[in-house]
N, CA, C, O and CB atoms as a CASP TS submission, in Angstrom:
PFRMAT TS
TARGET T0000
AUTHOR 0000-0000-0000
METHOD Language model
MODEL 1
PARENT N/A
ATOM      1  N   MET     1     -19.403  -0.592  15.079  1.00  0.00           N
ATOM      2  CA  MET     1     -18.199  -0.727  14.266  1.00  0.00           C
ATOM      3  C   MET     1     -17.552  -2.078  14.576  1.00  0.00           C
ATOM      4  O   MET     1     -17.346  -2.417  15.741  1.00  0.00           O
ATOM      5  CB  MET     1     -17.200   0.451  14.534  1.00  0.00           C
ATOM      6  N   THR     2     -17.238  -2.833  13.554  1.00  0.00           N
ATOM      7  CA  THR     2     -16.607  -4.127  13.772  1.00  0.00           C
ATOM      8  C   THR     2     -15.092  -3.971  13.838  1.00  0.00           C
ATOM      9  O   THR     2     -14.505  -3.153  13.130  1.00  0.00           O
ATOM     10  CB  THR     2     -16.999  -5.116  12.660  1.00  0.00           C
ATOM     11  N   ASP     3     -14.480  -4.762  14.692  1.00  0.00           N
ATOM     12  CA  ASP     3     -13.023  -4.739  14.793  1.00  0.00           C
ATOM     13  C   ASP     3     -12.429  -5.462  13.595  1.00  0.00           C
ATOM     14  O   ASP     3     -12.875  -6.548  13.226  1.00  0.00           O
ATOM     15  CB  ASP     3     -12.543  -5.388  16.119  1.00  0.00           C
ATOM     16  N   ARG     4     -11.423  -4.852  12.996  1.00  0.00           N
ATOM     17  CA  ARG     4     -10.729  -5.472  11.876  1.00  0.00           C
ATOM     18  C   ARG     4      -9.367  -5.959  12.352  1.00  0.00           C
ATOM     19  O   ARG     4      -8.695  -5.298  13.143  1.00  0.00           O
ATOM     20  CB  ARG     4     -10.581  -4.480  10.687  1.00  0.00           C
ATOM     21  N   LYS     5      -8.982  -7.111  11.862  1.00  0.00           N
ATOM     22  CA  LYS     5      -7.690  -7.674  12.214  1.00  0.00           C
ATOM     23  C   LYS     5      -6.584  -6.830  11.591  1.00  0.00           C
ATOM     24  O   LYS     5      -6.644  -6.518  10.402  1.00  0.00           O
ATOM     25  CB  LYS     5      -7.585  -9.146  11.752  1.00  0.00           C
ATOM     26  N   ASN     6      -5.580  -6.458  12.373  1.00  0.00           N
ATOM     27  CA  ASN     6      -4.464  -5.669  11.877  1.00  0.00           C
ATOM     28  C   ASN     6      -3.323  -6.619  11.506  1.00  0.00           C
ATOM     29  O   ASN     6      -2.521  -7.003  12.357  1.00  0.00           O
ATOM     30  CB  ASN     6      -4.003  -4.618  12.938  1.00  0.00           C
ATOM     31  N   TYR     7      -3.262  -6.991  10.227  1.00  0.00           N
ATOM     32  CA  TYR     7      -2.256  -7.944   9.771  1.00  0.00           C
ATOM     33  C   TYR     7      -0.843  -7.374   9.841  1.00  0.00           C
ATOM     34  O   TYR     7       0.116  -8.135   9.973  1.00  0.00           O
ATOM     35  CB  TYR     7      -2.561  -8.375   8.354  1.00  0.00           C
ATOM     36  N   ASN     8      -0.691  -6.056   9.758  1.00  0.00           N
ATOM     37  CA  ASN     8       0.645  -5.474   9.848  1.00  0.00           C
ATOM     38  C   ASN     8       1.299  -5.792  11.182  1.00  0.00           C
ATOM     39  O   ASN     8       2.517  -5.955  11.247  1.00  0.00           O
ATOM     40  CB  ASN     8       0.581  -3.967   9.649  1.00  0.00           C
ATOM     41  N   ARG     9       0.528  -5.881  12.225  1.00  0.00           N
ATOM     42  CA  ARG     9       1.098  -6.149  13.551  1.00  0.00           C
ATOM     43  C   ARG     9       1.538  -7.605  13.696  1.00  0.00           C
ATOM     44  O   ARG     9       2.304  -7.931  14.602  1.00  0.00           O
ATOM     45  CB  ARG     9       0.081  -5.806  14.641  1.00  0.00           C
ATOM     46  N   GLU    10       1.058  -8.485  12.807  1.00  0.00           N
ATOM     47  CA  GLU    10       1.438  -9.892  12.849  1.00  0.00           C
ATOM     48  C   GLU    10       2.525 -10.223  11.837  1.00  0.00           C
ATOM     49  O   GLU    10       3.149 -11.281  11.917  1.00  0.00           O
ATOM     50  CB  GLU    10       0.228 -10.764  12.602  1.00  0.00           C
ATOM     51  N   HIS    11       2.756  -9.323  10.884  1.00  0.00           N
ATOM     52  CA  HIS    11       3.712  -9.587   9.811  1.00  0.00           C
ATOM     53  C   HIS    11       5.144  -9.437  10.319  1.00  0.00           C
ATOM     54  O   HIS    11       5.437  -8.539  11.108  1.00  0.00           O
ATOM     55  CB  HIS    11       3.466  -8.639   8.622  1.00  0.00           C
ATOM     56  N   VAL    12       6.024 -10.310   9.868  1.00  0.00           N
ATOM     57  CA  VAL    12       7.430 -10.246  10.236  1.00  0.00           C
ATOM     58  C   VAL    12       8.208  -9.744   9.025  1.00  0.00           C
ATOM     59  O   VAL    12       8.212 -10.379   7.971  1.00  0.00           O
ATOM     60  CB  VAL    12       7.960 -11.641  10.718  1.00  0.00           C
ATOM     61  N   SER    13       8.861  -8.608   9.183  1.00  0.00           N
ATOM     62  CA  SER    13       9.595  -8.001   8.080  1.00  0.00           C
ATOM     63  C   SER    13      10.860  -8.779   7.762  1.00  0.00           C
ATOM     64  O   SER    13      11.549  -9.253   8.666  1.00  0.00           O
ATOM     65  CB  SER    13       9.940  -6.558   8.405  1.00  0.00           C
ATOM     66  N   SER    14      11.166  -8.911   6.478  1.00  0.00           N
ATOM     67  CA  SER    14      12.413  -9.553   6.073  1.00  0.00           C
ATOM     68  C   SER    14      13.565  -8.566   6.071  1.00  0.00           C
ATOM     69  O   SER    14      14.727  -8.967   6.003  1.00  0.00           O
ATOM     70  CB  SER    14      12.266 -10.181   4.697  1.00  0.00           C
ATOM     71  N   GLY    15      13.255  -7.277   6.145  1.00  0.00           N
ATOM     72  CA  GLY    15      14.290  -6.251   6.177  1.00  0.00           C
ATOM     73  C   GLY    15      14.854  -5.903   4.817  1.00  0.00           C
ATOM     74  O   GLY    15      15.828  -5.155   4.729  1.00  0.00           O
ATOM     75  N   GLY    16      14.265  -6.428   3.752  1.00  0.00           N
ATOM     76  CA  GLY    16      14.795  -6.185   2.416  1.00  0.00           C
ATOM     77  C   GLY    16      14.208  -4.955   1.755  1.00  0.00           C
ATOM     78  O   GLY    16      13.125  -4.493   2.115  1.00  0.00           O
ATOM     79  N   MET    17      14.945  -4.426   0.776  1.00  0.00           N
ATOM     80  CA  MET    17      14.464  -3.309  -0.030  1.00  0.00           C
ATOM     81  C   MET    17      13.556  -3.859  -1.115  1.00  0.00           C
ATOM     82  O   MET    17      13.846  -4.908  -1.690  1.00  0.00           O
ATOM     83  CB  MET    17      15.647  -2.499  -0.646  1.00  0.00           C
ATOM     84  N   ILE    18      12.472  -3.174  -1.400  1.00  0.00           N
ATOM     85  CA  ILE    18      11.554  -3.625  -2.436  1.00  0.00           C
ATOM     86  C   ILE    18      11.705  -2.713  -3.639  1.00  0.00           C
ATOM     87  O   ILE    18      11.547  -1.497  -3.533  1.00  0.00           O
ATOM     88  CB  ILE    18      10.084  -3.639  -1.927  1.00  0.00           C
ATOM     89  N   SER    19      12.008  -3.301  -4.769  1.00  0.00           N
ATOM     90  CA  SER    19      12.127  -2.565  -6.030  1.00  0.00           C
ATOM     91  C   SER    19      11.166  -3.179  -7.032  1.00  0.00           C
ATOM     92  O   SER    19      10.691  -4.300  -6.849  1.00  0.00           O
ATOM     93  CB  SER    19      13.594  -2.591  -6.574  1.00  0.00           C
ATOM     94  N   GLY    20      10.888  -2.441  -8.081  1.00  0.00           N
ATOM     95  CA  GLY    20      10.013  -2.961  -9.120  1.00  0.00           C
ATOM     96  C   GLY    20      10.627  -4.167  -9.820  1.00  0.00           C
ATOM     97  O   GLY    20      11.833  -4.213 -10.061  1.00  0.00           O
ATOM     98  N   SER    21       9.796  -5.124 -10.137  1.00  0.00           N
ATOM     99  CA  SER    21      10.266  -6.298 -10.863  1.00  0.00           C
ATOM    100  C   SER    21      10.090  -6.068 -12.355  1.00  0.00           C
ATOM    101  O   SER    21       9.422  -5.118 -12.763  1.00  0.00           O
ATOM    102  CB  SER    21       9.509  -7.571 -10.412  1.00  0.00           C
ATOM    103  N   SER    22      10.678  -6.920 -13.164  1.00  0.00           N
ATOM    104  CA  SER    22      10.537  -6.770 -14.613  1.00  0.00           C
ATOM    105  C   SER    22       9.089  -6.948 -15.043  1.00  0.00           C
ATOM    106  O   SER    22       8.680  -6.426 -16.080  1.00  0.00           O
ATOM    107  CB  SER    22      11.427  -7.774 -15.344  1.00  0.00           C
ATOM    108  N   SER    23       8.296  -7.698 -14.237  1.00  0.00           N
ATOM    109  CA  SER    23       6.884  -7.889 -14.566  1.00  0.00           C
ATOM    110  C   SER    23       6.030  -6.694 -14.140  1.00  0.00           C
ATOM    111  O   SER    23       4.901  -6.546 -14.606  1.00  0.00           O
ATOM    112  CB  SER    23       6.362  -9.158 -13.905  1.00  0.00           C
ATOM    113  N   GLY    24       6.559  -5.839 -13.258  1.00  0.00           N
ATOM    114  CA  GLY    24       5.812  -4.687 -12.774  1.00  0.00           C
ATOM    115  C   GLY    24       4.794  -5.031 -11.709  1.00  0.00           C
ATOM    116  O   GLY    24       4.001  -4.173 -11.321  1.00  0.00           O
ATOM    117  N   LEU    25       4.793  -6.271 -11.221  1.00  0.00           N
ATOM    118  CA  LEU    25       3.824  -6.691 -10.212  1.00  0.00           C
ATOM    119  C   LEU    25       4.319  -6.388  -8.804  1.00  0.00           C
ATOM    120  O   LEU    25       5.513  -6.484  -8.520  1.00  0.00           O
ATOM    121  CB  LEU    25       3.527  -8.179 -10.349  1.00  0.00           C
ATOM    122  N   LEU    26       3.397  -6.024  -7.936  1.00  0.00           N
ATOM    123  CA  LEU    26       3.657  -5.769  -6.527  1.00  0.00           C
ATOM    124  C   LEU    26       2.569  -6.487  -5.744  1.00  0.00           C
ATOM    125  O   LEU    26       1.389  -6.372  -6.077  1.00  0.00           O
ATOM    126  CB  LEU    26       3.687  -4.225  -6.204  1.00  0.00           C
ATOM    127  N   THR    27       2.949  -7.222  -4.712  1.00  0.00           N
ATOM    128  CA  THR    27       1.953  -7.958  -3.932  1.00  0.00           C
ATOM    129  C   THR    27       1.684  -7.271  -2.594  1.00  0.00           C
ATOM    130  O   THR    27       2.461  -6.428  -2.146  1.00  0.00           O
ATOM    131  CB  THR    27       2.419  -9.400  -3.697  1.00  0.00           C
ATOM    132  N   VAL    28       0.584  -7.643  -1.976  1.00  0.00           N
ATOM    133  CA  VAL    28       0.257  -7.144  -0.641  1.00  0.00           C
ATOM    134  C   VAL    28       1.365  -7.547   0.338  1.00  0.00           C
ATOM    135  O   VAL    28       1.712  -6.784   1.239  1.00  0.00           O
ATOM    136  CB  VAL    28      -1.127  -7.691  -0.167  1.00  0.00           C
ATOM    137  N   GLY    29       1.910  -8.740   0.155  1.00  0.00           N
ATOM    138  CA  GLY    29       3.023  -9.177   1.003  1.00  0.00           C
ATOM    139  C   GLY    29       4.221  -8.257   0.871  1.00  0.00           C
ATOM    140  O   GLY    29       4.879  -7.952   1.866  1.00  0.00           O
ATOM    141  N   ASP    30       4.519  -7.804  -0.355  1.00  0.00           N
ATOM    142  CA  ASP    30       5.603  -6.843  -0.570  1.00  0.00           C
ATOM    143  C   ASP    30       5.342  -5.560   0.204  1.00  0.00           C
ATOM    144  O   ASP    30       6.236  -5.026   0.860  1.00  0.00           O
ATOM    145  CB  ASP    30       5.766  -6.535  -2.068  1.00  0.00           C
ATOM    146  N   LEU    31       4.104  -5.069   0.121  1.00  0.00           N
ATOM    147  CA  LEU    31       3.752  -3.837   0.834  1.00  0.00           C
ATOM    148  C   LEU    31       3.842  -4.015   2.343  1.00  0.00           C
ATOM    149  O   LEU    31       4.385  -3.156   3.038  1.00  0.00           O
ATOM    150  CB  LEU    31       2.347  -3.388   0.450  1.00  0.00           C
ATOM    151  N   ARG    32       3.311  -5.125   2.858  1.00  0.00           N
ATOM    152  CA  ARG    32       3.388  -5.379   4.303  1.00  0.00           C
ATOM    153  C   ARG    32       4.836  -5.418   4.766  1.00  0.00           C
ATOM    154  O   ARG    32       5.177  -4.883   5.821  1.00  0.00           O
ATOM    155  CB  ARG    32       2.684  -6.700   4.661  1.00  0.00           C
ATOM    156  N   ASP    33       5.687  -6.061   3.962  1.00  0.00           N
ATOM    157  CA  ASP    33       7.090  -6.149   4.316  1.00  0.00           C
ATOM    158  C   ASP    33       7.725  -4.763   4.372  1.00  0.00           C
ATOM    159  O   ASP    33       8.516  -4.472   5.269  1.00  0.00           O
ATOM    160  CB  ASP    33       7.832  -7.034   3.321  1.00  0.00           C
ATOM    161  N   ALA    34       7.378  -3.917   3.419  1.00  0.00           N
ATOM    162  CA  ALA    34       7.965  -2.581   3.350  1.00  0.00           C
ATOM    163  C   ALA    34       7.528  -1.682   4.494  1.00  0.00           C
ATOM    164  O   ALA    34       8.302  -0.834   4.938  1.00  0.00           O
ATOM    165  CB  ALA    34       7.609  -1.935   2.044  1.00  0.00           C
ATOM    166  N   ILE    35       6.302  -1.850   4.979  1.00  0.00           N
ATOM    167  CA  ILE    35       5.772  -0.915   5.986  1.00  0.00           C
ATOM    168  C   ILE    35       5.608  -1.510   7.375  1.00  0.00           C
ATOM    169  O   ILE    35       5.129  -0.825   8.278  1.00  0.00           O
ATOM    170  CB  ILE    35       4.453  -0.395   5.534  1.00  0.00           C
ATOM    171  N   SER    36       5.989  -2.758   7.570  1.00  0.00           N
ATOM    172  CA  SER    36       5.685  -3.447   8.829  1.00  0.00           C
ATOM    173  C   SER    36       6.280  -2.776  10.064  1.00  0.00           C
ATOM    174  O   SER    36       5.716  -2.902  11.151  1.00  0.00           O
ATOM    175  CB  SER    36       6.179  -4.856   8.756  1.00  0.00           C
ATOM    176  N   LEU    37       7.375  -2.082   9.934  1.00  0.00           N
ATOM    177  CA  LEU    37       8.016  -1.458  11.094  1.00  0.00           C
ATOM    178  C   LEU    37       7.651   0.015  11.259  1.00  0.00           C
ATOM    179  O   LEU    37       8.088   0.659  12.213  1.00  0.00           O
ATOM    180  CB  LEU    37       9.513  -1.592  10.983  1.00  0.00           C
ATOM    181  N   LEU    38       6.859   0.548  10.342  1.00  0.00           N
ATOM    182  CA  LEU    38       6.477   1.959  10.409  1.00  0.00           C
ATOM    183  C   LEU    38       5.300   2.167  11.357  1.00  0.00           C
ATOM    184  O   LEU    38       4.451   1.286  11.492  1.00  0.00           O
ATOM    185  CB  LEU    38       6.124   2.483   9.013  1.00  0.00           C
ATOM    186  N   PRO    39       5.244   3.330  12.017  1.00  0.00           N
ATOM    187  CA  PRO    39       4.084   3.629  12.858  1.00  0.00           C
ATOM    188  C   PRO    39       2.858   3.890  11.989  1.00  0.00           C
ATOM    189  O   PRO    39       2.991   4.208  10.807  1.00  0.00           O
ATOM    190  CB  PRO    39       4.368   4.846  13.769  1.00  0.00           C
ATOM    191  N   ASP    40       1.674   3.757  12.564  1.00  0.00           N
ATOM    192  CA  ASP    40       0.426   3.943  11.822  1.00  0.00           C
ATOM    193  C   ASP    40       0.280   5.338  11.224  1.00  0.00           C
ATOM    194  O   ASP    40      -0.432   5.508  10.234  1.00  0.00           O
ATOM    195  CB  ASP    40      -0.744   3.666  12.723  1.00  0.00           C
ATOM    196  N   ASP    41       0.943   6.346  11.809  1.00  0.00           N
ATOM    197  CA  ASP    41       0.807   7.706  11.294  1.00  0.00           C
ATOM    198  C   ASP    41       1.947   8.104  10.347  1.00  0.00           C
ATOM    199  O   ASP    41       2.097   9.287  10.040  1.00  0.00           O
ATOM    200  CB  ASP    41       0.744   8.681  12.448  1.00  0.00           C
ATOM    201  N   ALA    42       2.748   7.144   9.880  1.00  0.00           N
ATOM    202  CA  ALA    42       3.805   7.444   8.912  1.00  0.00           C
ATOM    203  C   ALA    42       3.174   7.908   7.603  1.00  0.00           C
ATOM    204  O   ALA    42       2.163   7.356   7.169  1.00  0.00           O
ATOM    205  CB  ALA    42       4.714   6.201   8.673  1.00  0.00           C
ATOM    206  N   ARG    43       3.763   8.914   6.980  1.00  0.00           N
ATOM    207  CA  ARG    43       3.227   9.447   5.725  1.00  0.00           C
ATOM    208  C   ARG    43       3.733   8.629   4.547  1.00  0.00           C
ATOM    209  O   ARG    43       4.845   8.103   4.577  1.00  0.00           O
ATOM    210  CB  ARG    43       3.613  10.929   5.550  1.00  0.00           C
ATOM    211  N   VAL    44       2.915   8.525   3.518  1.00  0.00           N
ATOM    212  CA  VAL    44       3.256   7.828   2.287  1.00  0.00           C
ATOM    213  C   VAL    44       3.267   8.848   1.162  1.00  0.00           C
ATOM    214  O   VAL    44       2.312   9.609   1.002  1.00  0.00           O
ATOM    215  CB  VAL    44       2.256   6.665   1.989  1.00  0.00           C
ATOM    216  N   ILE    45       4.354   8.869   0.372  1.00  0.00           N
ATOM    217  CA  ILE    45       4.395   9.754  -0.786  1.00  0.00           C
ATOM    218  C   ILE    45       4.557   8.905  -2.038  1.00  0.00           C
ATOM    219  O   ILE    45       5.107   7.806  -1.974  1.00  0.00           O
ATOM    220  CB  ILE    45       5.550  10.793  -0.663  1.00  0.00           C
ATOM    221  N   PHE    46       4.087   9.398  -3.166  1.00  0.00           N
ATOM    222  CA  PHE    46       4.058   8.636  -4.405  1.00  0.00           C
ATOM    223  C   PHE    46       4.966   9.203  -5.496  1.00  0.00           C
ATOM    224  O   PHE    46       4.941   8.715  -6.626  1.00  0.00           O
ATOM    225  CB  PHE    46       2.656   8.571  -4.912  1.00  0.00           C
ATOM    226  N   GLY    47       5.753  10.206  -5.187  1.00  0.00           N
ATOM    227  CA  GLY    47       6.631  10.792  -6.191  1.00  0.00           C
ATOM    228  C   GLY    47       5.883  11.773  -7.070  1.00  0.00           C
ATOM    229  O   GLY    47       4.860  12.330  -6.672  1.00  0.00           O
ATOM    230  N   THR    48       6.405  11.979  -8.274  1.00  0.00           N
ATOM    231  CA  THR    48       5.807  12.952  -9.188  1.00  0.00           C
ATOM    232  C   THR    48       5.465  12.304 -10.517  1.00  0.00           C
ATOM    233  O   THR    48       6.008  11.259 -10.875  1.00  0.00           O
ATOM    234  CB  THR    48       6.752  14.136  -9.409  1.00  0.00           C
ATOM    235  N   CYS    49       4.560  12.936 -11.237  1.00  0.00           N
ATOM    236  CA  CYS    49       4.209  12.456 -12.578  1.00  0.00           C
ATOM    237  C   CYS    49       5.229  12.990 -13.586  1.00  0.00           C
ATOM    238  O   CYS    49       6.157  13.704 -13.207  1.00  0.00           O
ATOM    239  CB  CYS    49       2.758  12.897 -12.970  1.00  0.00           C
ATOM    240  N   SER    50       5.066  12.658 -14.835  1.00  0.00           N
ATOM    241  CA  SER    50       6.049  13.016 -15.861  1.00  0.00           C
ATOM    242  C   SER    50       6.232  14.520 -16.046  1.00  0.00           C
ATOM    243  O   SER    50       7.302  14.950 -16.477  1.00  0.00           O
ATOM    244  CB  SER    50       5.649  12.409 -17.166  1.00  0.00           C
ATOM    245  N   HIS    51       5.222  15.332 -15.736  1.00  0.00           N
ATOM    246  CA  HIS    51       5.375  16.781 -15.881  1.00  0.00           C
ATOM    247  C   HIS    51       5.709  17.476 -14.561  1.00  0.00           C
ATOM    248  O   HIS    51       5.659  18.703 -14.474  1.00  0.00           O
ATOM    249  CB  HIS    51       4.109  17.374 -16.458  1.00  0.00           C
ATOM    250  N   GLY    52       6.051  16.688 -13.529  1.00  0.00           N
ATOM    251  CA  GLY    52       6.595  17.246 -12.303  1.00  0.00           C
ATOM    252  C   GLY    52       5.640  17.493 -11.157  1.00  0.00           C
ATOM    253  O   GLY    52       6.089  17.769 -10.045  1.00  0.00           O
ATOM    254  N   ASP    53       4.339  17.404 -11.385  1.00  0.00           N
ATOM    255  CA  ASP    53       3.385  17.602 -10.293  1.00  0.00           C
ATOM    256  C   ASP    53       3.380  16.385  -9.379  1.00  0.00           C
ATOM    257  O   ASP    53       3.541  15.258  -9.848  1.00  0.00           O
ATOM    258  CB  ASP    53       1.966  17.868 -10.843  1.00  0.00           C
ATOM    259  N   PRO    54       3.195  16.599  -8.072  1.00  0.00           N
ATOM    260  CA  PRO    54       3.171  15.455  -7.157  1.00  0.00           C
ATOM    261  C   PRO    54       1.935  14.584  -7.386  1.00  0.00           C
ATOM    262  O   PRO    54       0.843  15.093  -7.638  1.00  0.00           O
ATOM    263  CB  PRO    54       3.209  15.937  -5.702  1.00  0.00           C
ATOM    264  N   LEU    55       2.121  13.270  -7.296  1.00  0.00           N
ATOM    265  CA  LEU    55       0.991  12.348  -7.359  1.00  0.00           C
ATOM    266  C   LEU    55       0.329  12.312  -5.986  1.00  0.00           C
ATOM    267  O   LEU    55       1.014  12.300  -4.963  1.00  0.00           O
ATOM    268  CB  LEU    55       1.446  10.916  -7.805  1.00  0.00           C
ATOM    269  N   THR    56      -0.989  12.293  -5.962  1.00  0.00           N
ATOM    270  CA  THR    56      -1.720  12.237  -4.702  1.00  0.00           C
ATOM    271  C   THR    56      -2.638  11.024  -4.694  1.00  0.00           C
ATOM    272  O   THR    56      -3.152  10.604  -5.731  1.00  0.00           O
ATOM    273  CB  THR    56      -2.530  13.532  -4.478  1.00  0.00           C
ATOM    274  N   PHE    57      -2.831  10.476  -3.515  1.00  0.00           N
ATOM    275  CA  PHE    57      -3.702   9.318  -3.345  1.00  0.00           C
ATOM    276  C   PHE    57      -5.140   9.724  -3.572  1.00  0.00           C
ATOM    277  O   PHE    57      -5.589  10.756  -3.074  1.00  0.00           O
ATOM    278  CB  PHE    57      -3.533   8.698  -1.949  1.00  0.00           C
ATOM    279  N   TYR    58      -5.872   8.899  -4.338  1.00  0.00           N
ATOM    280  CA  TYR    58      -7.291   9.157  -4.578  1.00  0.00           C
ATOM    281  C   TYR    58      -8.146   8.139  -3.831  1.00  0.00           C
ATOM    282  O   TYR    58      -9.002   8.521  -3.033  1.00  0.00           O
ATOM    283  CB  TYR    58      -7.604   9.116  -6.088  1.00  0.00           C
ATOM    284  N   ARG    59      -7.924   6.837  -4.081  1.00  0.00           N
ATOM    285  CA  ARG    59      -8.710   5.816  -3.384  1.00  0.00           C
ATOM    286  C   ARG    59      -8.144   4.423  -3.643  1.00  0.00           C
ATOM    287  O   ARG    59      -7.356   4.207  -4.564  1.00  0.00           O
ATOM    288  CB  ARG    59     -10.183   5.879  -3.822  1.00  0.00           C
ATOM    289  N   PHE    60      -8.569   3.497  -2.809  1.00  0.00           N
ATOM    290  CA  PHE    60      -8.364   2.067  -3.035  1.00  0.00           C
ATOM    291  C   PHE    60      -9.649   1.534  -3.643  1.00  0.00           C
ATOM    292  O   PHE    60     -10.738   1.945  -3.243  1.00  0.00           O
ATOM    293  CB  PHE    60      -7.990   1.301  -1.700  1.00  0.00           C
ATOM    294  N   LYS    61      -9.539   0.632  -4.599  1.00  0.00           N
ATOM    295  CA  LYS    61     -10.739   0.046  -5.186  1.00  0.00           C
ATOM    296  C   LYS    61     -10.475  -1.437  -5.440  1.00  0.00           C
ATOM    297  O   LYS    61      -9.472  -1.800  -6.053  1.00  0.00           O
ATOM    298  CB  LYS    61     -11.143   0.783  -6.508  1.00  0.00           C
ATOM    299  N   MET    62     -11.376  -2.281  -4.968  1.00  0.00           N
ATOM    300  CA  MET    62     -11.246  -3.714  -5.205  1.00  0.00           C
ATOM    301  C   MET    62     -11.594  -4.010  -6.654  1.00  0.00           C
ATOM    302  O   MET    62     -12.644  -3.594  -7.145  1.00  0.00           O
ATOM    303  CB  MET    62     -12.153  -4.527  -4.244  1.00  0.00           C
ATOM    304  N   ARG    63     -10.704  -4.733  -7.341  1.00  0.00           N
ATOM    305  CA  ARG    63     -10.896  -5.075  -8.748  1.00  0.00           C
ATOM    306  C   ARG    63     -11.135  -6.570  -8.936  1.00  0.00           C
ATOM    307  O   ARG    63     -11.225  -7.046 -10.067  1.00  0.00           O
ATOM    308  CB  ARG    63      -9.686  -4.635  -9.565  1.00  0.00           C
ATOM    309  N   GLY    64     -11.235  -7.298  -7.855  1.00  0.00           N
ATOM    310  CA  GLY    64     -11.462  -8.727  -7.888  1.00  0.00           C
ATOM    311  C   GLY    64     -11.213  -9.278  -6.494  1.00  0.00           C
ATOM    312  O   GLY    64     -10.894  -8.527  -5.572  1.00  0.00           O
ATOM    313  N   GLU    65     -11.356 -10.584  -6.341  1.00  0.00           N
ATOM    314  CA  GLU    65     -11.200 -11.197  -5.024  1.00  0.00           C
ATOM    315  C   GLU    65      -9.794 -10.997  -4.460  1.00  0.00           C
ATOM    316  O   GLU    65      -9.621 -10.879  -3.247  1.00  0.00           O
ATOM    317  CB  GLU    65     -11.516 -12.680  -5.102  1.00  0.00           C
ATOM    318  N   SER    66      -8.799 -10.960  -5.332  1.00  0.00           N
ATOM    319  CA  SER    66      -7.419 -10.790  -4.833  1.00  0.00           C
ATOM    320  C   SER    66      -6.652  -9.719  -5.594  1.00  0.00           C
ATOM    321  O   SER    66      -5.435  -9.809  -5.760  1.00  0.00           O
ATOM    322  CB  SER    66      -6.664 -12.109  -4.923  1.00  0.00           C
ATOM    323  N   ILE    67      -7.387  -8.693  -6.061  1.00  0.00           N
ATOM    324  CA  ILE    67      -6.750  -7.567  -6.749  1.00  0.00           C
ATOM    325  C   ILE    67      -7.298  -6.264  -6.178  1.00  0.00           C
ATOM    326  O   ILE    67      -8.510  -6.053  -6.131  1.00  0.00           O
ATOM    327  CB  ILE    67      -6.990  -7.640  -8.291  1.00  0.00           C
ATOM    328  N   ILE    68      -6.384  -5.387  -5.741  1.00  0.00           N
ATOM    329  CA  ILE    68      -6.779  -4.069  -5.269  1.00  0.00           C
ATOM    330  C   ILE    68      -6.081  -3.023  -6.131  1.00  0.00           C
ATOM    331  O   ILE    68      -4.893  -3.152  -6.429  1.00  0.00           O
ATOM    332  CB  ILE    68      -6.433  -3.878  -3.758  1.00  0.00           C
ATOM    333  N   SER    69      -6.803  -2.009  -6.522  1.00  0.00           N
ATOM    334  CA  SER    69      -6.261  -0.933  -7.334  1.00  0.00           C
ATOM    335  C   SER    69      -6.019   0.265  -6.407  1.00  0.00           C
ATOM    336  O   SER    69      -6.891   0.635  -5.620  1.00  0.00           O
ATOM    337  CB  SER    69      -7.231  -0.562  -8.523  1.00  0.00           C
ATOM    338  N   ILE    70      -4.837   0.859  -6.508  1.00  0.00           N
ATOM    339  CA  ILE    70      -4.536   2.085  -5.783  1.00  0.00           C
ATOM    340  C   ILE    70      -4.562   3.190  -6.828  1.00  0.00           C
ATOM    341  O   ILE    70      -3.706   3.239  -7.712  1.00  0.00           O
ATOM    342  CB  ILE    70      -3.136   2.012  -5.018  1.00  0.00           C
ATOM    343  N   GLU    71      -5.547   4.076  -6.724  1.00  0.00           N
ATOM    344  CA  GLU    71      -5.712   5.122  -7.723  1.00  0.00           C
ATOM    345  C   GLU    71      -5.058   6.411  -7.254  1.00  0.00           C
ATOM    346  O   GLU    71      -5.270   6.869  -6.131  1.00  0.00           O
ATOM    347  CB  GLU    71      -7.196   5.354  -8.023  1.00  0.00           C
ATOM    348  N   LEU    72      -4.259   6.980  -8.145  1.00  0.00           N
ATOM    349  CA  LEU    72      -3.551   8.227  -7.862  1.00  0.00           C
ATOM    350  C   LEU    72      -4.042   9.286  -8.808  1.00  0.00           C
ATOM    351  O   LEU    72      -4.527   8.969  -9.894  1.00  0.00           O
ATOM    352  CB  LEU    72      -2.021   8.052  -7.983  1.00  0.00           C
ATOM    353  N   GLY    73      -3.928  10.546  -8.420  1.00  0.00           N
ATOM    354  CA  GLY    73      -4.363  11.644  -9.270  1.00  0.00           C
ATOM    355  C   GLY    73      -3.336  12.726  -9.346  1.00  0.00           C
ATOM    356  O   GLY    73      -3.547  13.731 -10.026  1.00  0.00           O
TER
END
């Protein structure tokens, strides 16, 4: 097993709240900033869909060199 660099441990949080932008874009930097102070076992929830069922994580999928898709079900 190869060791992977843990970028969260090197990231410095700005302490700001992250909200959706008018463009709807979210960057990896935004995510790192939001979670940088959380422990590795912190739970992530995604809210609910339009008919009230909870959204659940399905997978991460690379969609290009600098695009990752987070698929929910």
